[in-house]
Amino acid sequence: MKIGFIGLGIMGAPMAQNLMQAGHEMIVRTRSKVPDALKGATVCKTNAEVARAAEVVILMLPDTPDVEQVLLGEEGVASGLAKGKLVIDMSSISPIDTKRFAAKINELGCDYLDAPVSGGEVGAKAASLTIMVGGPEPAFERAKPLFEKMGKNITLVGGNGDGQTTKVANQIIVALNIAAVGEALVFASKAGADPAKVRQALMGGFAASRILEVHGERMIKRTFNPGFRIALHQKDLSLALAGARSMGVSLPQTASAAQLMQSCAAHGWDQLDHSALVKALEQMAAHPVAPDGEQGDGE
């Protein structure tokens, strides 16, 4: 297929590369340099140009305003679409705005899927992302072969917006788990126990989790180079809290995790991996889980 891909960042570049390696023709646009791995792709100057050339247009962008600009702005994707094309937004953005974007694209005779992902840079490179999809089933079936080149756990959750709602729920769980692991390791280290051995022991019990395995190790080894930046997770928790406020739902632990991330941002750590949330807890305890090594803050 002729696939348009807009947004070749930490996640987008390897996702596009996996599609290209599967034999699809890639038509791309990015604000940064096109990675060497995608040098065989056609590079377009405008988003509308991508939409005109491609059968399917995939977006992988940082936030809701970026998606709106790319879709509906001047020389946007919408202005280049022809009836029957498919737009897939794999960014993590507002579920409410997603429904509005879908309606605009549907008015042009095109299908729209919101398909945010989880798995970070590692999952993007390994084509093992979890993909949460909202939209009509026929469009999902059309896109499924593409999703299968980028991910493993692929679920059609419901209609447009439901994919984004699922991603927000995912980010709530991940943030709270990072905070829990951070608190546990700060507690153990301050008490004089070896945090690495504590983590090893906990991995064999009911507290075992992917977060304890991966991010617990990052906290101990001080490897905070970003797989997923605090700034982006902050954005996702803001979506969660805004949605909760509009629905009259209380999310007290989510609010607490968001404040820990805000503390990190205030200290200039928002470009570090979200496992660096532990640094806010360490500051409050006046005690690091482990001393910073050569990699330190990952800067």
Short mmCIF file of C-alpha atoms in Angstrom, two decimals:
data_model
loop_
_atom_site.label_atom_id
_atom_site.label_comp_id
_atom_site.label_asym_id
_atom_site.label_seq_id
_atom_site.Cartn_x
_atom_site.Cartn_y
_atom_site.Cartn_z
CA MET A 1 0.00 0.00 0.00
CA LYS A 2 0.93 3.64 -0.33
CA ILE A 3 1.15 4.81 3.27
CA GLY A 4 1.53 8.41 4.38
CA PHE A 5 3.29 8.83 7.73
CA ILE A 6 3.40 12.22 9.46
CA GLY A 7 5.57 12.54 12.57
CA LEU A 8 8.92 10.71 12.63
CA GLY A 9 9.96 11.18 16.25
CA ILE A 10 11.19 8.65 18.82
CA MET A 11 8.14 6.46 18.21
CA GLY A 12 7.08 7.38 14.69
CA ALA A 13 10.40 6.71 12.95
CA PRO A 14 10.72 3.02 13.93
CA MET A 15 7.00 2.45 13.33
CA ALA A 16 7.32 3.84 9.80
CA GLN A 17 10.50 1.84 9.30
CA ASN A 18 8.71 -1.41 10.18
CA LEU A 19 5.99 -0.64 7.64
CA MET A 20 8.58 0.16 4.99
CA GLN A 21 10.47 -3.07 5.70
CA ALA A 22 7.20 -4.94 5.20
CA GLY A 23 7.18 -3.71 1.61
CA HIS A 24 4.82 -0.74 1.83
CA GLU A 25 5.59 2.44 -0.09
CA MET A 26 6.19 5.25 2.39
CA ILE A 27 5.26 8.90 1.84
CA VAL A 28 6.44 10.98 4.80
CA ARG A 29 6.52 14.43 6.32
CA THR A 30 8.38 15.45 9.45
CA ARG A 31 9.60 18.66 11.07
CA SER A 32 12.94 17.00 11.81
CA LYS A 33 15.43 15.24 9.57
CA VAL A 34 14.20 12.07 7.87
CA PRO A 35 16.06 9.16 9.50
CA ASP A 36 18.58 7.25 7.39
CA ALA A 37 16.46 4.10 7.74
CA LEU A 38 13.67 5.85 5.79
CA LYS A 39 15.80 7.28 2.99
CA GLY A 40 13.84 5.31 0.41
CA ALA A 41 10.64 7.13 1.37
CA THR A 42 9.07 9.96 -0.62
CA VAL A 43 9.34 13.19 1.37
CA CYS A 44 6.50 15.72 1.03
CA LYS A 45 6.54 19.44 1.80
CA THR A 46 2.95 19.66 3.06
CA ASN A 47 0.48 17.43 4.90
CA ALA A 48 -2.03 17.84 2.07
CA GLU A 49 0.57 16.49 -0.35
CA VAL A 50 0.94 13.38 1.81
CA ALA A 51 -2.84 12.87 1.83
CA ARG A 52 -3.06 13.24 -1.95
CA ALA A 53 -0.35 10.64 -2.58
CA ALA A 54 -1.28 8.03 0.04
CA GLU A 55 -4.10 5.51 0.42
CA VAL A 56 -3.76 5.51 4.21
CA VAL A 57 -2.45 8.45 6.29
CA ILE A 58 -0.94 7.70 9.72
CA LEU A 59 -0.26 10.43 12.29
CA MET A 60 2.16 10.07 15.23
CA LEU A 61 2.29 13.50 16.88
CA PRO A 62 2.93 14.89 20.38
CA ASP A 63 -0.40 16.44 21.41
CA THR A 64 -3.98 17.38 20.48
CA PRO A 65 -3.16 20.81 18.96
CA ASP A 66 -0.52 19.18 16.73
CA VAL A 67 -3.05 16.69 15.40
CA GLU A 68 -5.62 19.43 14.79
CA GLN A 69 -3.10 21.54 12.89
CA VAL A 70 -1.89 18.64 10.74
CA LEU A 71 -5.42 17.45 9.99
CA LEU A 72 -7.40 20.66 9.66
CA GLY A 73 -4.86 23.49 9.35
CA GLU A 74 -3.70 25.24 6.19
CA GLU A 75 -2.52 22.63 3.64
CA GLY A 76 -3.67 20.02 6.16
CA VAL A 77 -4.43 16.35 5.56
CA ALA A 78 -8.16 17.05 5.17
CA SER A 79 -7.57 19.34 2.20
CA GLY A 80 -5.71 16.57 0.35
CA LEU A 81 -8.07 13.66 1.02
CA ALA A 82 -10.22 11.96 -1.59
CA LYS A 83 -13.27 9.82 -0.82
CA GLY A 84 -12.48 6.33 0.42
CA LYS A 85 -9.11 7.07 2.05
CA LEU A 86 -8.31 6.16 5.64
CA VAL A 87 -6.79 8.36 8.35
CA ILE A 88 -5.24 6.67 11.41
CA ASP A 89 -4.17 8.81 14.37
CA MET A 90 -1.72 6.85 16.53
CA SER A 91 -0.89 9.86 18.73
CA SER A 92 -2.10 10.03 22.35
CA ILE A 93 -4.59 12.90 22.48
CA SER A 94 -7.95 14.04 23.83
CA PRO A 95 -10.79 11.51 23.35
CA ILE A 96 -13.30 14.38 23.07
CA ASP A 97 -11.37 16.17 20.32
CA THR A 98 -10.78 12.83 18.59
CA LYS A 99 -14.52 12.44 18.07
CA ARG A 100 -14.62 15.92 16.51
CA PHE A 101 -11.70 15.13 14.20
CA ALA A 102 -13.32 11.84 13.16
CA ALA A 103 -16.58 13.62 12.27
CA LYS A 104 -14.69 16.13 10.09
CA ILE A 105 -12.87 13.36 8.21
CA ASN A 106 -16.06 11.29 7.87
CA GLU A 107 -17.77 14.30 6.23
CA LEU A 108 -15.18 14.01 3.44
CA GLY A 109 -16.18 10.40 2.78
CA CYS A 110 -13.15 8.94 4.55
CA ASP A 111 -12.76 6.63 7.53
CA TYR A 112 -10.97 7.58 10.74
CA LEU A 113 -9.38 5.41 13.41
CA ASP A 114 -7.85 6.54 16.67
CA ALA A 115 -5.16 3.97 17.48
CA PRO A 116 -2.85 5.14 20.28
CA VAL A 117 -0.06 2.82 21.35
CA SER A 118 1.76 1.65 24.45
CA GLY A 119 5.21 0.10 24.63
CA GLY A 120 7.55 3.04 24.22
CA GLU A 121 10.57 3.26 21.95
CA VAL A 122 11.52 -0.35 22.68
CA GLY A 123 8.10 -1.59 21.56
CA ALA A 124 8.13 0.65 18.48
CA LYS A 125 11.48 -0.73 17.37
CA ALA A 126 10.52 -4.35 18.09
CA ALA A 127 7.08 -4.00 16.45
CA SER A 128 5.57 -5.23 19.73
CA LEU A 129 3.39 -2.22 20.58
CA THR A 130 -0.01 -2.55 22.21
CA ILE A 131 -2.48 -0.79 19.91
CA MET A 132 -5.87 0.40 21.24
CA VAL A 133 -8.27 1.21 18.43
CA GLY A 134 -11.47 3.22 18.19
CA GLY A 135 -13.54 3.39 15.02
CA PRO A 136 -15.73 1.37 12.64
CA GLU A 137 -14.97 -2.32 12.29
CA PRO A 138 -14.57 -2.33 8.47
CA ALA A 139 -11.90 0.38 8.75
CA PHE A 140 -10.22 -1.58 11.56
CA GLU A 141 -10.09 -4.72 9.40
CA ARG A 142 -8.60 -2.69 6.55
CA ALA A 143 -5.91 -1.30 8.85
CA LYS A 144 -5.22 -4.50 10.81
CA PRO A 145 -2.46 -5.79 8.47
CA LEU A 146 -0.64 -2.48 9.02
CA PHE A 147 -1.13 -2.64 12.79
CA GLU A 148 0.30 -6.17 12.77
CA LYS A 149 3.58 -4.80 11.36
CA MET A 150 3.84 -2.36 14.28
CA GLY A 151 2.38 -4.21 17.24
CA LYS A 152 1.33 -7.46 18.87
CA ASN A 153 -1.66 -6.79 21.14
CA ILE A 154 -4.20 -5.11 18.85
CA THR A 155 -7.74 -4.49 20.11
CA LEU A 156 -10.75 -2.76 18.59
CA VAL A 157 -12.20 -1.25 21.77
CA GLY A 158 -15.23 0.53 20.30
CA GLY A 159 -16.13 3.65 18.35
CA ASN A 160 -14.04 6.74 17.64
CA GLY A 161 -12.59 8.13 20.86
CA ASP A 162 -12.61 4.79 22.68
CA GLY A 163 -9.03 4.05 21.63
CA GLN A 164 -7.89 7.34 23.16
CA THR A 165 -9.94 6.69 26.31
CA THR A 166 -8.19 3.33 26.67
CA LYS A 167 -4.78 4.99 26.28
CA VAL A 168 -5.60 7.53 29.00
CA ALA A 169 -6.63 4.62 31.27
CA ASN A 170 -3.31 2.92 30.42
CA GLN A 171 -1.37 6.04 31.35
CA ILE A 172 -3.17 6.30 34.70
CA ILE A 173 -2.14 2.74 35.57
CA VAL A 174 1.45 3.23 34.40
CA ALA A 175 1.91 6.52 36.30
CA LEU A 176 0.54 5.09 39.54
CA ASN A 177 2.73 2.00 39.21
CA ILE A 178 5.84 4.12 38.63
CA ALA A 179 5.00 6.15 41.74
CA ALA A 180 4.42 2.97 43.76
CA VAL A 181 7.72 1.40 42.66
CA GLY A 182 9.52 4.69 43.35
CA GLU A 183 8.08 4.93 46.86
CA ALA A 184 8.93 1.30 47.62
CA LEU A 185 12.54 1.63 46.47
CA VAL A 186 13.07 4.95 48.28
CA PHE A 187 11.68 3.35 51.46
CA ALA A 188 13.86 0.25 51.10
CA SER A 189 17.02 2.20 50.30
CA LYS A 190 16.50 4.69 53.15
CA ALA A 191 16.01 1.75 55.52
CA GLY A 192 19.46 0.49 54.54
CA ALA A 193 18.48 -2.41 52.28
CA ASP A 194 20.08 -2.95 48.87
CA PRO A 195 17.41 -1.69 46.42
CA ALA A 196 18.63 -4.01 43.66
CA LYS A 197 18.17 -7.06 45.89
CA VAL A 198 14.83 -5.76 47.14
CA ARG A 199 13.66 -5.43 43.55
CA GLN A 200 14.93 -8.93 42.76
CA ALA A 201 13.00 -10.38 45.71
CA LEU A 202 9.80 -8.49 44.83
CA MET A 203 9.93 -9.70 41.22
CA GLY A 204 9.12 -13.18 42.52
CA GLY A 205 6.04 -12.11 44.48
CA PHE A 206 2.59 -10.59 44.03
CA ALA A 207 4.13 -7.12 43.62
CA ALA A 208 5.87 -8.21 40.41
CA SER A 209 5.06 -6.01 37.42
CA ARG A 210 6.50 -4.82 34.14
CA ILE A 211 7.06 -1.42 35.77
CA LEU A 212 9.01 -2.96 38.66
CA GLU A 213 11.04 -4.97 36.16
CA VAL A 214 11.93 -2.22 33.69
CA HIS A 215 11.51 1.09 35.50
CA GLY A 216 12.64 -0.25 38.86
CA GLU A 217 15.92 -1.17 37.19
CA ARG A 218 16.15 2.31 35.64
CA MET A 219 15.70 3.89 39.07
CA ILE A 220 18.49 1.76 40.53
CA LYS A 221 20.89 2.09 37.59
CA ARG A 222 20.01 5.80 37.07
CA THR A 223 19.36 5.26 33.36
CA PHE A 224 16.85 8.01 32.71
CA ASN A 225 17.47 8.50 28.99
CA PRO A 226 13.95 8.89 27.61
CA GLY A 227 11.97 5.98 26.29
CA PHE A 228 8.89 8.03 27.18
CA ARG A 229 9.43 11.54 28.51
CA ILE A 230 7.87 12.91 31.68
CA ALA A 231 6.57 15.88 29.64
CA LEU A 232 4.47 13.56 27.46
CA HIS A 233 3.17 11.58 30.43
CA GLN A 234 2.22 14.88 32.08
CA LYS A 235 0.14 15.67 29.01
CA ASP A 236 -1.63 12.30 29.25
CA LEU A 237 -2.44 12.76 32.94
CA SER A 238 -3.78 16.23 32.16
CA LEU A 239 -6.16 14.58 29.67
CA ALA A 240 -7.21 12.13 32.38
CA LEU A 241 -7.89 14.85 34.95
CA ALA A 242 -9.69 17.09 32.45
CA GLY A 243 -11.89 14.19 31.38
CA ALA A 244 -12.58 13.23 34.97
CA ARG A 245 -13.56 16.80 35.80
CA SER A 246 -15.98 16.94 32.85
CA MET A 247 -17.59 13.65 33.95
CA GLY A 248 -17.67 14.46 37.67
CA VAL A 249 -15.25 11.64 38.51
CA SER A 250 -12.57 11.82 41.21
CA LEU A 251 -9.09 10.48 40.39
CA PRO A 252 -7.11 11.30 43.56
CA GLN A 253 -4.11 9.04 42.91
CA THR A 254 -3.83 10.28 39.32
CA ALA A 255 -3.75 13.84 40.63
CA SER A 256 -0.97 12.88 43.06
CA ALA A 257 1.13 11.30 40.31
CA ALA A 258 0.57 14.38 38.12
CA GLN A 259 1.91 16.59 40.93
CA LEU A 260 5.03 14.42 41.28
CA MET A 261 5.64 14.88 37.56
CA GLN A 262 5.04 18.61 37.96
CA SER A 263 7.73 18.67 40.65
CA CYS A 264 10.11 16.96 38.22
CA ALA A 265 9.25 19.50 35.52
CA ALA A 266 9.92 22.36 37.95
CA HIS A 267 13.45 21.01 38.41
CA GLY A 268 14.06 20.70 34.67
CA TRP A 269 13.65 16.92 34.53
CA ASP A 270 10.63 16.77 32.22
CA GLN A 271 12.70 15.57 29.25
CA LEU A 272 13.91 12.52 31.22
CA ASP A 273 12.20 9.13 31.08
CA HIS A 274 9.04 8.91 33.18
CA SER A 275 10.82 6.51 35.53
CA ALA A 276 12.65 9.64 36.72
CA LEU A 277 9.45 10.50 38.62
CA VAL A 278 11.37 8.80 41.45
CA LYS A 279 13.59 11.90 41.63
CA ALA A 280 10.68 13.92 43.09
CA LEU A 281 10.20 11.25 45.78
CA GLU A 282 13.95 11.15 46.46
CA GLN A 283 14.02 14.89 46.95
CA MET A 284 11.20 14.75 49.50
CA ALA A 285 13.03 11.96 51.34
CA ALA A 286 16.42 13.69 50.99
CA HIS A 287 17.68 10.27 49.94
CA PRO A 288 18.35 8.77 46.46
CA VAL A 289 17.45 5.16 45.69
CA ALA A 290 21.01 4.80 44.43
CA PRO A 291 23.85 7.24 43.72
CA ASP A 292 23.97 8.71 40.24
CA GLY A 293 26.43 6.79 38.11
CA GLU A 294 28.15 7.86 34.92
CA GLN A 295 24.85 8.21 33.10
CA GLY A 296 23.35 10.22 35.95
CA ASP A 297 20.28 12.07 34.77
CA GLY A 298 20.61 10.71 31.27
CA GLU A 299 21.56 14.14 30.00
#
